[in-house]
PDB file of C-alpha atoms in Angstrom:
ATOM      1  CA  MET A 879       0.000   0.000   0.000  1.00 34.00           C
ATOM      2  CA  THR A 880       1.283   3.466  -0.858  1.00 32.00           C
ATOM      3  CA  ARG A 881       0.552   6.808   0.722  1.00 36.00           C
ATOM      4  CA  ALA A 882       0.017  10.043  -1.147  1.00 36.00           C
ATOM      5  CA  GLY A 883       1.938  13.014   0.173  1.00 35.00           C
ATOM      6  CA  PRO A 884       3.880  13.528   3.394  1.00 34.00           C
ATOM      7  CA  ARG A 885       2.892  11.488   6.415  1.00 34.00           C
ATOM      8  CA  PRO A 886       3.424  13.290   9.744  1.00 35.00           C
ATOM      9  CA  ARG A 887       3.784  10.089  11.736  1.00 43.00           C
ATOM     10  CA  THR A 888       4.144  11.636  15.181  1.00 43.00           C
ATOM     11  CA  ILE A 889       1.068  13.812  14.743  1.00 39.00           C
ATOM     12  CA  LEU A 890      -0.998  10.835  13.619  1.00 39.00           C
ATOM     13  CA  ALA A 891       0.232   8.750  16.512  1.00 46.00           C
ATOM     14  CA  LEU A 892      -0.671  11.501  18.971  1.00 50.00           C
ATOM     15  CA  ALA A 893      -4.158  11.684  17.517  1.00 47.00           C
ATOM     16  CA  ALA A 894      -4.523   7.932  18.006  1.00 49.00           C
ATOM     17  CA  LEU A 895      -3.600   8.084  21.669  1.00 59.00           C
ATOM     18  CA  PRO A 896      -6.302   8.559  24.287  1.00 53.00           C
ATOM     19  CA  ALA A 897      -5.821  12.271  25.035  1.00 53.00           C
ATOM     20  CA  LEU A 898      -7.374  11.962  28.462  1.00 42.00           C
ATOM     21  CA  ALA A 899      -4.800   9.369  29.469  1.00 55.00           C
ATOM     22  CA  LEU A 900      -1.875  11.720  28.913  1.00 60.00           C
ATOM     23  CA  ALA A 901      -3.520  14.872  30.227  1.00 53.00           C
ATOM     24  CA  ALA A 902      -3.551  14.010  33.927  1.00 48.00           C
ATOM     25  CA  PRO A 903      -1.210  15.923  36.270  1.00 48.00           C
ATOM     26  CA  ALA A 904       2.377  14.721  36.184  1.00 54.00           C
ATOM     27  CA  THR A 905       2.479  14.326  39.951  1.00 49.00           C
ATOM     28  CA  ALA A 906      -0.757  12.344  40.354  1.00 44.00           C
ATOM     29  CA  PRO A 907      -0.281   9.233  42.531  1.00 43.00           C
ATOM     30  CA  ALA A 908      -0.388   5.871  40.823  1.00 42.00           C
ATOM     31  CA  THR A 909      -3.375   4.794  42.916  1.00 40.00           C
ATOM     32  CA  ALA A 910      -5.509   7.859  42.184  1.00 38.00           C
ATOM     33  CA  SER A 911      -9.045   7.131  40.962  1.00 37.00           C
ATOM     34  CA  ALA A 912     -10.154   8.270  37.547  1.00 35.00           C
ATOM     35  CA  GLU A 913     -13.234   9.809  39.116  1.00 35.00           C
ATOM     36  CA  THR A 914     -13.403  12.118  42.121  1.00 33.00           C
ATOM     37  CA  ALA A 915     -16.519  11.977  44.246  1.00 36.00           C
ATOM     38  CA  SER A 916     -18.215  15.239  45.133  1.00 38.00           C
ATOM     39  CA  ALA A 917     -18.734  16.023  48.802  1.00 40.00           C
ATOM     40  CA  GLY A 918     -21.194  13.608  50.352  1.00 45.00           C
ATOM     41  CA  THR A 919     -21.531  11.564  47.146  1.00 47.00           C
ATOM     42  CA  ALA A 920     -20.052   8.110  46.741  1.00 51.00           C
ATOM     43  CA  ALA A 921     -17.748   7.634  43.763  1.00 48.00           C
ATOM     44  CA  PRO A 922     -18.960   5.285  41.016  1.00 51.00           C
ATOM     45  CA  ARG A 923     -17.795   1.744  41.531  1.00 55.00           C
ATOM     46  CA  HIS A 924     -15.716   0.167  38.775  1.00 57.00           C
ATOM     47  CA  ARG A 925     -14.194  -3.266  38.552  1.00 65.00           C
ATOM     48  CA  ALA A 926     -10.435  -2.965  38.890  1.00 67.00           C
ATOM     49  CA  PRO A 927      -8.689  -4.168  35.715  1.00 75.00           C
ATOM     50  CA  ALA A 928      -6.631  -7.329  35.976  1.00 83.00           C
ATOM     51  CA  PRO A 929      -2.912  -6.825  36.610  1.00 90.00           C
ATOM     52  CA  LEU A 930      -0.725  -6.533  33.549  1.00 95.00           C
ATOM     53  CA  ASN A 931       1.971  -9.058  32.755  1.00 96.00           C
ATOM     54  CA  ILE A 932       4.955  -6.725  32.200  1.00 98.00           C
ATOM     55  CA  LEU A 933       8.416  -7.386  30.802  1.00 98.00           C
ATOM     56  CA  LEU A 934      10.796  -4.856  32.348  1.00 98.00           C
ATOM     57  CA  THR A 935      14.159  -4.236  30.698  1.00 98.00           C
ATOM     58  CA  ASN A 936      16.699  -1.431  30.228  1.00 97.00           C
ATOM     59  CA  ASP A 937      20.158  -0.682  28.861  1.00 93.00           C
ATOM     60  CA  ASP A 938      21.902   0.177  32.139  1.00 94.00           C
ATOM     61  CA  GLY A 939      21.935  -3.430  33.333  1.00 96.00           C
ATOM     62  CA  TYR A 940      19.625  -5.598  35.417  1.00 96.00           C
ATOM     63  CA  GLN A 941      21.062  -4.259  38.685  1.00 97.00           C
ATOM     64  CA  ALA A 942      20.604  -0.579  37.785  1.00 97.00           C
ATOM     65  CA  PRO A 943      18.825   1.591  40.388  1.00 97.00           C
ATOM     66  CA  GLY A 944      16.488   3.101  37.798  1.00 97.00           C
ATOM     67  CA  LEU A 945      15.177  -0.317  36.832  1.00 98.00           C
ATOM     68  CA  ALA A 946      14.775  -1.239  40.504  1.00 97.00           C
ATOM     69  CA  ALA A 947      12.689   1.890  41.127  1.00 98.00           C
ATOM     70  CA  VAL A 948      10.359   1.149  38.225  1.00 98.00           C
ATOM     71  CA  ARG A 949      10.046  -2.492  39.232  1.00 98.00           C
ATOM     72  CA  GLN A 950       8.988  -1.428  42.737  1.00 98.00           C
ATOM     73  CA  ALA A 951       6.427   1.083  41.448  1.00 98.00           C
ATOM     74  CA  LEU A 952       4.886  -1.358  38.982  1.00 98.00           C
ATOM     75  CA  THR A 953       4.775  -4.111  41.597  1.00 98.00           C
ATOM     76  CA  ASP A 954       3.173  -1.731  44.102  1.00 97.00           C
ATOM     77  CA  ALA A 955       0.546  -0.947  41.446  1.00 97.00           C
ATOM     78  CA  GLY A 956      -0.329  -4.649  41.375  1.00 96.00           C
ATOM     79  CA  HIS A 957       1.303  -5.716  38.113  1.00 97.00           C
ATOM     80  CA  ARG A 958       3.241  -8.931  37.530  1.00 97.00           C
ATOM     81  CA  VAL A 959       6.755  -7.798  36.615  1.00 98.00           C
ATOM     82  CA  THR A 960       9.504  -9.947  35.132  1.00 98.00           C
ATOM     83  CA  VAL A 961      12.950  -8.413  34.624  1.00 98.00           C
ATOM     84  CA  VAL A 962      14.997  -9.534  31.622  1.00 98.00           C
ATOM     85  CA  ALA A 963      17.832  -7.063  31.104  1.00 98.00           C
ATOM     86  CA  PRO A 964      21.489  -6.923  30.075  1.00 97.00           C
ATOM     87  CA  ALA A 965      24.065  -8.311  32.485  1.00 96.00           C
ATOM     88  CA  THR A 966      26.181  -5.169  32.052  1.00 93.00           C
ATOM     89  CA  ASP A 967      25.736  -1.568  30.943  1.00 89.00           C
ATOM     90  CA  GLN A 968      24.772  -1.547  27.261  1.00 93.00           C
ATOM     91  CA  SER A 969      24.100   2.161  26.779  1.00 92.00           C
ATOM     92  CA  GLY A 970      24.163   3.443  23.220  1.00 89.00           C
ATOM     93  CA  ARG A 971      23.494   0.059  21.618  1.00 89.00           C
ATOM     94  CA  SER A 972      20.205   1.120  20.019  1.00 89.00           C
ATOM     95  CA  ALA A 973      18.358  -1.960  18.684  1.00 87.00           C
ATOM     96  CA  ALA A 974      21.508  -3.974  17.932  1.00 88.00           C
ATOM     97  CA  ILE A 975      21.192  -7.746  18.254  1.00 90.00           C
ATOM     98  CA  THR A 976      23.626 -10.655  18.362  1.00 90.00           C
ATOM     99  CA  ALA A 977      22.867 -12.255  15.026  1.00 86.00           C
ATOM    100  CA  THR A 978      25.869 -14.527  14.432  1.00 87.00           C
ATOM    101  CA  LEU A 979      24.402 -17.999  13.908  1.00 90.00           C
ATOM    102  CA  GLY A 980      26.036 -20.506  16.215  1.00 90.00           C
ATOM    103  CA  ALA A 981      27.156 -17.843  18.695  1.00 89.00           C
ATOM    104  CA  ARG A 982      26.324 -18.417  22.342  1.00 92.00           C
ATOM    105  CA  LEU A 983      24.266 -16.015  24.422  1.00 93.00           C
ATOM    106  CA  ALA A 984      24.720 -16.191  28.183  1.00 95.00           C
ATOM    107  CA  ALA A 985      21.507 -15.856  30.175  1.00 96.00           C
ATOM    108  CA  ARG A 986      20.586 -16.894  33.678  1.00 96.00           C
ATOM    109  CA  GLN A 987      17.907 -16.381  36.277  1.00 97.00           C
ATOM    110  CA  GLU A 988      19.513 -14.280  38.997  1.00 97.00           C
ATOM    111  CA  SER A 989      16.543 -14.497  41.374  1.00 96.00           C
ATOM    112  CA  PRO A 990      12.811 -15.171  41.065  1.00 96.00           C
ATOM    113  CA  GLY A 991      11.502 -12.959  38.276  1.00 96.00           C
ATOM    114  CA  VAL A 992      14.924 -11.530  37.375  1.00 98.00           C
ATOM    115  CA  TRP A 993      17.035 -12.617  34.403  1.00 98.00           C
ATOM    116  CA  SER A 994      20.364 -11.292  33.164  1.00 97.00           C
ATOM    117  CA  VAL A 995      21.367 -11.573  29.510  1.00 97.00           C
ATOM    118  CA  GLY A 996      24.924 -11.284  28.214  1.00 96.00           C
ATOM    119  CA  GLY A 997      23.938  -9.132  25.278  1.00 95.00           C
ATOM    120  CA  THR A 998      22.210  -5.952  24.212  1.00 96.00           C
ATOM    121  CA  PRO A 999      18.834  -4.584  25.315  1.00 96.00           C
ATOM    122  CA  ALA A1000      17.312  -5.888  22.072  1.00 95.00           C
ATOM    123  CA  ASP A1001      18.907  -9.296  22.745  1.00 96.00           C
ATOM    124  CA  SER A1002      17.226  -9.214  26.151  1.00 97.00           C
ATOM    125  CA  VAL A1003      13.814  -8.578  24.622  1.00 97.00           C
ATOM    126  CA  TYR A1004      14.266 -11.270  21.956  1.00 96.00           C
ATOM    127  CA  PHE A1005      15.404 -13.786  24.576  1.00 96.00           C
ATOM    128  CA  ALA A1006      12.595 -12.860  26.927  1.00 97.00           C
ATOM    129  CA  LEU A1007       9.917 -13.345  24.295  1.00 97.00           C
ATOM    130  CA  ALA A1008      11.399 -16.606  23.010  1.00 96.00           C
ATOM    131  CA  VAL A1009      12.213 -18.236  26.364  1.00 96.00           C
ATOM    132  CA  VAL A1010      10.908 -16.490  29.474  1.00 97.00           C
ATOM    133  CA  PHE A1011       7.553 -15.561  27.923  1.00 97.00           C
ATOM    134  CA  ALA A1012       7.419 -18.510  25.533  1.00 95.00           C
ATOM    135  CA  ASP A1013       3.969 -19.616  26.723  1.00 95.00           C
ATOM    136  CA  ARG A1014       2.353 -16.192  26.745  1.00 94.00           C
ATOM    137  CA  ALA A1015       3.596 -12.838  25.482  1.00 95.00           C
ATOM    138  CA  PRO A1016       3.657  -9.958  27.970  1.00 97.00           C
ATOM    139  CA  ASP A1017       0.929  -7.336  27.861  1.00 95.00           C
ATOM    140  CA  LEU A1018       3.474  -4.532  27.905  1.00 97.00           C
ATOM    141  CA  VAL A1019       7.225  -3.966  27.712  1.00 98.00           C
ATOM    142  CA  VAL A1020       8.671  -1.183  29.861  1.00 98.00           C
ATOM    143  CA  SER A1021      12.282  -0.154  29.258  1.00 98.00           C
ATOM    144  CA  GLY A1022      14.005   1.947  31.912  1.00 92.00           C
ATOM    145  CA  THR A1023      14.158   4.198  33.656  1.00 97.00           C
ATOM    146  CA  ASN A1024      17.397   5.162  31.985  1.00 96.00           C
ATOM    147  CA  PHE A1025      20.079   7.275  33.663  1.00 96.00           C
ATOM    148  CA  GLY A1026      19.916  10.375  31.461  1.00 95.00           C
ATOM    149  CA  GLN A1027      17.450  11.581  28.881  1.00 95.00           C
ATOM    150  CA  ASN A1028      16.875   9.963  25.523  1.00 95.00           C
ATOM    151  CA  THR A1029      15.595  12.946  23.577  1.00 94.00           C
ATOM    152  CA  GLY A1030      16.306  14.371  20.148  1.00 92.00           C
ATOM    153  CA  THR A1031      18.921  12.576  18.089  1.00 90.00           C
ATOM    154  CA  VAL A1032      20.107  10.619  21.140  1.00 91.00           C
ATOM    155  CA  ALA A1033      16.980   8.478  20.857  1.00 93.00           C
ATOM    156  CA  ASN A1034      18.356   7.009  17.616  1.00 93.00           C
ATOM    157  CA  HIS A1035      21.224   5.416  19.543  1.00 93.00           C
ATOM    158  CA  SER A1036      19.529   4.664  22.849  1.00 94.00           C
ATOM    159  CA  GLY A1037      19.445   1.075  24.021  1.00 95.00           C
ATOM    160  CA  THR A1038      16.475   1.999  26.211  1.00 97.00           C
ATOM    161  CA  VAL A1039      14.502   3.135  23.170  1.00 97.00           C
ATOM    162  CA  GLY A1040      15.923   0.277  21.077  1.00 96.00           C
ATOM    163  CA  ALA A1041      14.450  -2.273  23.468  1.00 97.00           C
ATOM    164  CA  ALA A1042      11.033  -0.632  23.174  1.00 97.00           C
ATOM    165  CA  ILE A1043      11.210  -0.602  19.371  1.00 96.00           C
ATOM    166  CA  THR A1044      12.237  -4.266  19.402  1.00 96.00           C
ATOM    167  CA  ALA A1045       9.090  -5.072  21.376  1.00 96.00           C
ATOM    168  CA  LEU A1046       7.057  -2.983  18.974  1.00 94.00           C
ATOM    169  CA  GLU A1047       8.258  -4.949  15.957  1.00 92.00           C
ATOM    170  CA  ARG A1048       6.951  -8.067  17.697  1.00 91.00           C
ATOM    171  CA  GLY A1049       3.527  -6.455  18.122  1.00 92.00           C
ATOM    172  CA  ILE A1050       3.831  -5.746  21.847  1.00 95.00           C
ATOM    173  CA  PRO A1051       3.065  -2.279  23.273  1.00 95.00           C
ATOM    174  CA  ALA A1052       6.126  -0.624  24.796  1.00 97.00           C
ATOM    175  CA  ILE A1053       7.136   2.387  26.854  1.00 98.00           C
ATOM    176  CA  ALA A1054      10.716   3.659  27.062  1.00 98.00           C
ATOM    177  CA  VAL A1055      11.378   5.744  30.176  1.00 98.00           C
ATOM    178  CA  SER A1056      14.345   8.000  30.944  1.00 98.00           C
ATOM    179  CA  THR A1057      15.262  10.413  33.723  1.00 98.00           C
ATOM    180  CA  GLU A1058      17.083  13.629  32.880  1.00 96.00           C
ATOM    181  CA  TYR A1059      20.759  14.086  33.657  1.00 94.00           C
ATOM    182  CA  ASP A1060      22.272  17.547  34.043  1.00 91.00           C
ATOM    183  CA  PRO A1061      26.037  17.654  34.670  1.00 88.00           C
ATOM    184  CA  ARG A1062      25.563  20.891  36.604  1.00 88.00           C
ATOM    185  CA  ALA A1063      23.265  19.110  39.063  1.00 91.00           C
ATOM    186  CA  GLY A1064      25.369  15.931  39.257  1.00 92.00           C
ATOM    187  CA  ASN A1065      24.501  12.255  39.419  1.00 94.00           C
ATOM    188  CA  GLU A1066      22.658  12.515  42.722  1.00 95.00           C
ATOM    189  CA  ALA A1067      19.930  14.711  41.247  1.00 95.00           C
ATOM    190  CA  THR A1068      19.069  11.982  38.734  1.00 97.00           C
ATOM    191  CA  LEU A1069      19.246   9.232  41.349  1.00 96.00           C
ATOM    192  CA  ARG A1070      16.916  11.176  43.657  1.00 96.00           C
ATOM    193  CA  THR A1071      14.417  11.543  40.813  1.00 97.00           C
ATOM    194  CA  PHE A1072      14.212   7.841  39.949  1.00 97.00           C
ATOM    195  CA  PRO A1073      11.333   7.118  42.392  1.00 97.00           C
ATOM    196  CA  ALA A1074       9.285  10.028  41.021  1.00 97.00           C
ATOM    197  CA  THR A1075       9.925   8.845  37.464  1.00 98.00           C
ATOM    198  CA  ALA A1076       8.844   5.352  38.461  1.00 98.00           C
ATOM    199  CA  ARG A1077       5.622   6.600  40.070  1.00 98.00           C
ATOM    200  CA  TYR A1078       4.858   8.664  36.979  1.00 97.00           C
ATOM    201  CA  THR A1079       5.361   5.577  34.814  1.00 98.00           C
ATOM    202  CA  ALA A1080       2.982   3.500  36.915  1.00 97.00           C
ATOM    203  CA  ASP A1081       0.413   6.305  36.865  1.00 96.00           C
ATOM    204  CA  LEU A1082       0.761   6.745  33.095  1.00 96.00           C
ATOM    205  CA  ILE A1083       0.110   3.042  32.579  1.00 96.00           C
ATOM    206  CA  ALA A1084      -2.939   3.233  34.849  1.00 94.00           C
ATOM    207  CA  ARG A1085      -4.349   6.175  32.885  1.00 94.00           C
ATOM    208  CA  LEU A1086      -3.673   4.498  29.540  1.00 94.00           C
ATOM    209  CA  ARG A1087      -5.479   1.389  30.747  1.00 92.00           C
ATOM    210  CA  ARG A1088      -8.520   3.348  31.881  1.00 89.00           C
ATOM    211  CA  ALA A1089      -8.665   5.161  28.547  1.00 89.00           C
ATOM    212  CA  SER A1090      -8.159   1.959  26.523  1.00 85.00           C
ATOM    213  CA  ASP A1091     -11.427   0.479  27.847  1.00 79.00           C
ATOM    214  CA  GLY A1092     -10.114  -3.073  28.041  1.00 80.00           C
ATOM    215  CA  ARG A1093      -8.169  -2.996  24.792  1.00 86.00           C
ATOM    216  CA  ALA A1094      -4.379  -2.940  24.424  1.00 88.00           C
ATOM    217  CA  VAL A1095      -2.607  -0.318  26.523  1.00 91.00           C
ATOM    218  CA  LEU A1096      -1.453   1.526  23.380  1.00 93.00           C
ATOM    219  CA  PRO A1097      -2.753   1.687  19.803  1.00 90.00           C
ATOM    220  CA  PRO A1098      -1.213  -0.874  17.437  1.00 87.00           C
ATOM    221  CA  GLY A1099       2.223   0.083  16.172  1.00 89.00           C
ATOM    222  CA  THR A1100       2.802   2.743  18.829  1.00 92.00           C
ATOM    223  CA  ALA A1101       5.447   2.977  21.533  1.00 96.00           C
ATOM    224  CA  LEU A1102       6.002   5.900  23.893  1.00 97.00           C
ATOM    225  CA  ASN A1103       9.299   7.590  24.667  1.00 97.00           C
ATOM    226  CA  VAL A1104       8.936   9.233  28.090  1.00 98.00           C
ATOM    227  CA  ASN A1105      11.525  11.641  29.515  1.00 98.00           C
ATOM    228  CA  TYR A1106      11.179  12.920  33.070  1.00 98.00           C
ATOM    229  CA  PRO A1107      12.878  16.150  34.246  1.00 97.00           C
ATOM    230  CA  ILE A1108      14.907  16.676  37.412  1.00 96.00           C
ATOM    231  CA  THR A1109      13.365  19.550  39.365  1.00 92.00           C
ATOM    232  CA  GLU A1110      13.053  20.285  43.071  1.00 89.00           C
ATOM    233  CA  ALA A1111       9.431  21.368  42.647  1.00 91.00           C
ATOM    234  CA  GLY A1112       8.463  18.519  40.342  1.00 93.00           C
ATOM    235  CA  PRO A1113       7.455  18.654  36.657  1.00 96.00           C
ATOM    236  CA  ARG A1114       5.310  21.496  35.386  1.00 95.00           C
ATOM    237  CA  GLY A1115       3.134  19.002  33.554  1.00 96.00           C
ATOM    238  CA  THR A1116       3.233  16.678  30.562  1.00 97.00           C
ATOM    239  CA  ARG A1117       3.719  17.700  26.943  1.00 96.00           C
ATOM    240  CA  HIS A1118       3.001  15.569  23.872  1.00 96.00           C
ATOM    241  CA  THR A1119       6.127  16.050  21.801  1.00 96.00           C
ATOM    242  CA  ARG A1120       8.075  15.153  18.684  1.00 94.00           C
ATOM    243  CA  LEU A1121      11.644  13.926  18.541  1.00 93.00           C
ATOM    244  CA  GLY A1122      13.980  16.891  18.319  1.00 92.00           C
ATOM    245  CA  ARG A1123      16.982  17.260  16.036  1.00 90.00           C
ATOM    246  CA  THR A1124      19.591  18.154  18.644  1.00 89.00           C
ATOM    247  CA  ALA A1125      21.502  16.252  21.326  1.00 85.00           C
ATOM    248  CA  GLN A1126      22.452  17.335  24.822  1.00 82.00           C
ATOM    249  CA  PHE A1127      26.053  16.288  24.281  1.00 77.00           C
ATOM    250  CA  THR A1128      28.386  16.297  21.296  1.00 84.00           C
ATOM    251  CA  LEU A1129      31.017  13.571  21.286  1.00 85.00           C
ATOM    252  CA  THR A1130      34.674  14.570  20.947  1.00 88.00           C
ATOM    253  CA  TYR A1131      37.725  12.474  20.015  1.00 90.00           C
ATOM    254  CA  THR A1132      41.126  13.492  21.384  1.00 94.00           C
ATOM    255  CA  PRO A1133      44.291  11.871  19.938  1.00 92.00           C
ATOM    256  CA  ALA A1134      46.107   9.727  22.507  1.00 95.00           C
ATOM    257  CA  GLY A1135      48.870   8.301  20.286  1.00 93.00           C
ATOM    258  CA  ASP A1136      49.295   4.933  18.567  1.00 92.00           C
ATOM    259  CA  GLY A1137      46.074   5.427  16.626  1.00 93.00           C
ATOM    260  CA  GLN A1138      44.058   5.748  19.836  1.00 92.00           C
ATOM    261  CA  TYR A1139      41.517   8.464  20.609  1.00 92.00           C
ATOM    262  CA  VAL A1140      39.939   9.348  23.932  1.00 92.00           C
ATOM    263  CA  ILE A1141      36.177   9.745  23.657  1.00 89.00           C
ATOM    264  CA  GLY A1142      34.847  12.774  25.467  1.00 90.00           C
ATOM    265  CA  GLY A1143      31.873  15.050  25.287  1.00 85.00           C
ATOM    266  CA  ARG A1144      30.811  18.657  25.509  1.00 86.00           C
ATOM    267  CA  LEU A1145      27.453  20.276  26.075  1.00 84.00           C
ATOM    268  CA  SER A1146      25.741  21.161  22.822  1.00 80.00           C
ATOM    269  CA  THR A1147      24.580  24.741  22.314  1.00 81.00           C
ATOM    270  CA  GLU A1148      22.888  24.410  18.931  1.00 82.00           C
ATOM    271  CA  PRO A1149      19.275  25.647  18.820  1.00 88.00           C
ATOM    272  CA  GLU A1150      16.457  23.142  18.473  1.00 86.00           C
ATOM    273  CA  PRO A1151      14.846  23.576  15.021  1.00 90.00           C
ATOM    274  CA  VAL A1152      11.867  21.281  15.644  1.00 91.00           C
ATOM    275  CA  ARG A1153       8.677  22.808  16.943  1.00 93.00           C
ATOM    276  CA  ASN A1154       7.207  21.111  20.025  1.00 92.00           C
ATOM    277  CA  ALA A1155      10.369  19.047  20.464  1.00 94.00           C
ATOM    278  CA  ASP A1156      11.020  16.712  23.372  1.00 94.00           C
ATOM    279  CA  THR A1157      14.334  18.468  24.021  1.00 94.00           C
ATOM    280  CA  THR A1158      12.551  21.797  24.511  1.00 95.00           C
ATOM    281  CA  ALA A1159       9.865  20.362  26.791  1.00 96.00           C
ATOM    282  CA  LEU A1160      12.414  18.684  29.039  1.00 95.00           C
ATOM    283  CA  ALA A1161      14.529  21.844  29.246  1.00 94.00           C
ATOM    284  CA  GLN A1162      11.403  23.677  30.425  1.00 95.00           C
ATOM    285  CA  ASP A1163      10.806  21.094  33.197  1.00 96.00           C
ATOM    286  CA  TYR A1164       7.940  19.250  31.492  1.00 97.00           C
ATOM    287  CA  VAL A1165       7.664  15.495  31.107  1.00 97.00           C
ATOM    288  CA  SER A1166       7.914  14.800  27.393  1.00 97.00           C
ATOM    289  CA  VAL A1167       5.889  11.948  25.893  1.00 97.00           C
ATOM    290  CA  THR A1168       6.742  11.170  22.279  1.00 97.00           C
ATOM    291  CA  PRO A1169       4.954   8.446  20.283  1.00 96.00           C
ATOM    292  CA  LEU A1170       7.243   6.280  18.153  1.00 95.00           C
ATOM    293  CA  ASP A1171       6.340   3.781  15.449  1.00 92.00           C
ATOM    294  CA  GLY A1172       9.728   2.292  14.557  1.00 89.00           C
ATOM    295  CA  ASP A1173       9.220   3.066  10.867  1.00 87.00           C
ATOM    296  CA  TRP A1174      12.331   4.611   9.311  1.00 84.00           C
ATOM    297  CA  THR A1175      10.638   5.238   5.954  1.00 86.00           C
ATOM    298  CA  HIS A1176      10.767   8.912   5.065  1.00 82.00           C
ATOM    299  CA  PRO A1177       7.185  10.254   5.142  1.00 75.00           C
ATOM    300  CA  SER A1178       7.577  11.845   1.718  1.00 75.00           C
ATOM    301  CA  ALA A1179       8.992   8.719   0.070  1.00 67.00           C
ATOM    302  CA  ALA A1180       7.493   8.103  -3.368  1.00 61.00           C
ATOM    303  CA  PRO A1181       6.572   4.545  -4.423  1.00 64.00           C
ATOM    304  CA  LEU A1182       9.322   2.791  -6.317  1.00 58.00           C
ATOM    305  CA  ARG A1183       8.611   2.034  -9.948  1.00 54.00           C
ATOM    306  CA  ALA A1184      10.027  -0.719 -12.097  1.00 50.00           C
ATOM    307  CA  ARG A1185      12.248   0.600 -14.847  1.00 49.00           C
TER     308      ARG A1185
END
């Protein structure tokens, strides 16, 4: 099937999402009811939805504190959570997989409900779906929370986002979650924000479920890339965004002799050209929520014709 004219994928994906689900306050507790009773009036009674069967992964490794925070929040919300994540830090691996036939992939159950995989985040998702969830696919894949934002062009290389896209290509709804890092605030600011990011994630899932009315948590072919800011006062709200065209850091390569280069980085100062970008929202202390579809086809691509 071909499409006529440009296809603004992010805009279409936003339109497909339940707007009410993403419009709730960023700081709402995960257990908050969708309805608030007026004074002296009992709230309507609704049957609580069954717990979700969630695959939790990341790119920072199965022992990462961000993953632990999200696991706790999702478990507290009543979901069944199984961790299948890389054995070591696999940041920047995007959706890379180990595809050498005959190669061996190390994987083991570290504790009940926790698996480590000696590969990439995408390897972890593939292994989880083929082995750990062989009898029944998970209802949702959650990747993160990552240490540091995955906004703008960084999302192209993010293992956190890559794991979510890998789930998406297998037809499973996915949410990638990241917590902002600011070198001026230091590591501790991000670590302190992990629990708030985790609570937001659990609340977002609850709101998406209420809005989905018993259907899949997200529309078919849609994943969410969530980035949570570090602020003392908490986020100013949630913005529905597009992927930006800038990165927080620019990599540098300093000669070290013998054909070796030391990889470094510097803060980027280039302006963001994309309107309503995730990079801009995060810089303004909003949670950014960007729908992704994993389709790298240019929206203006013309159909190929036989010559």
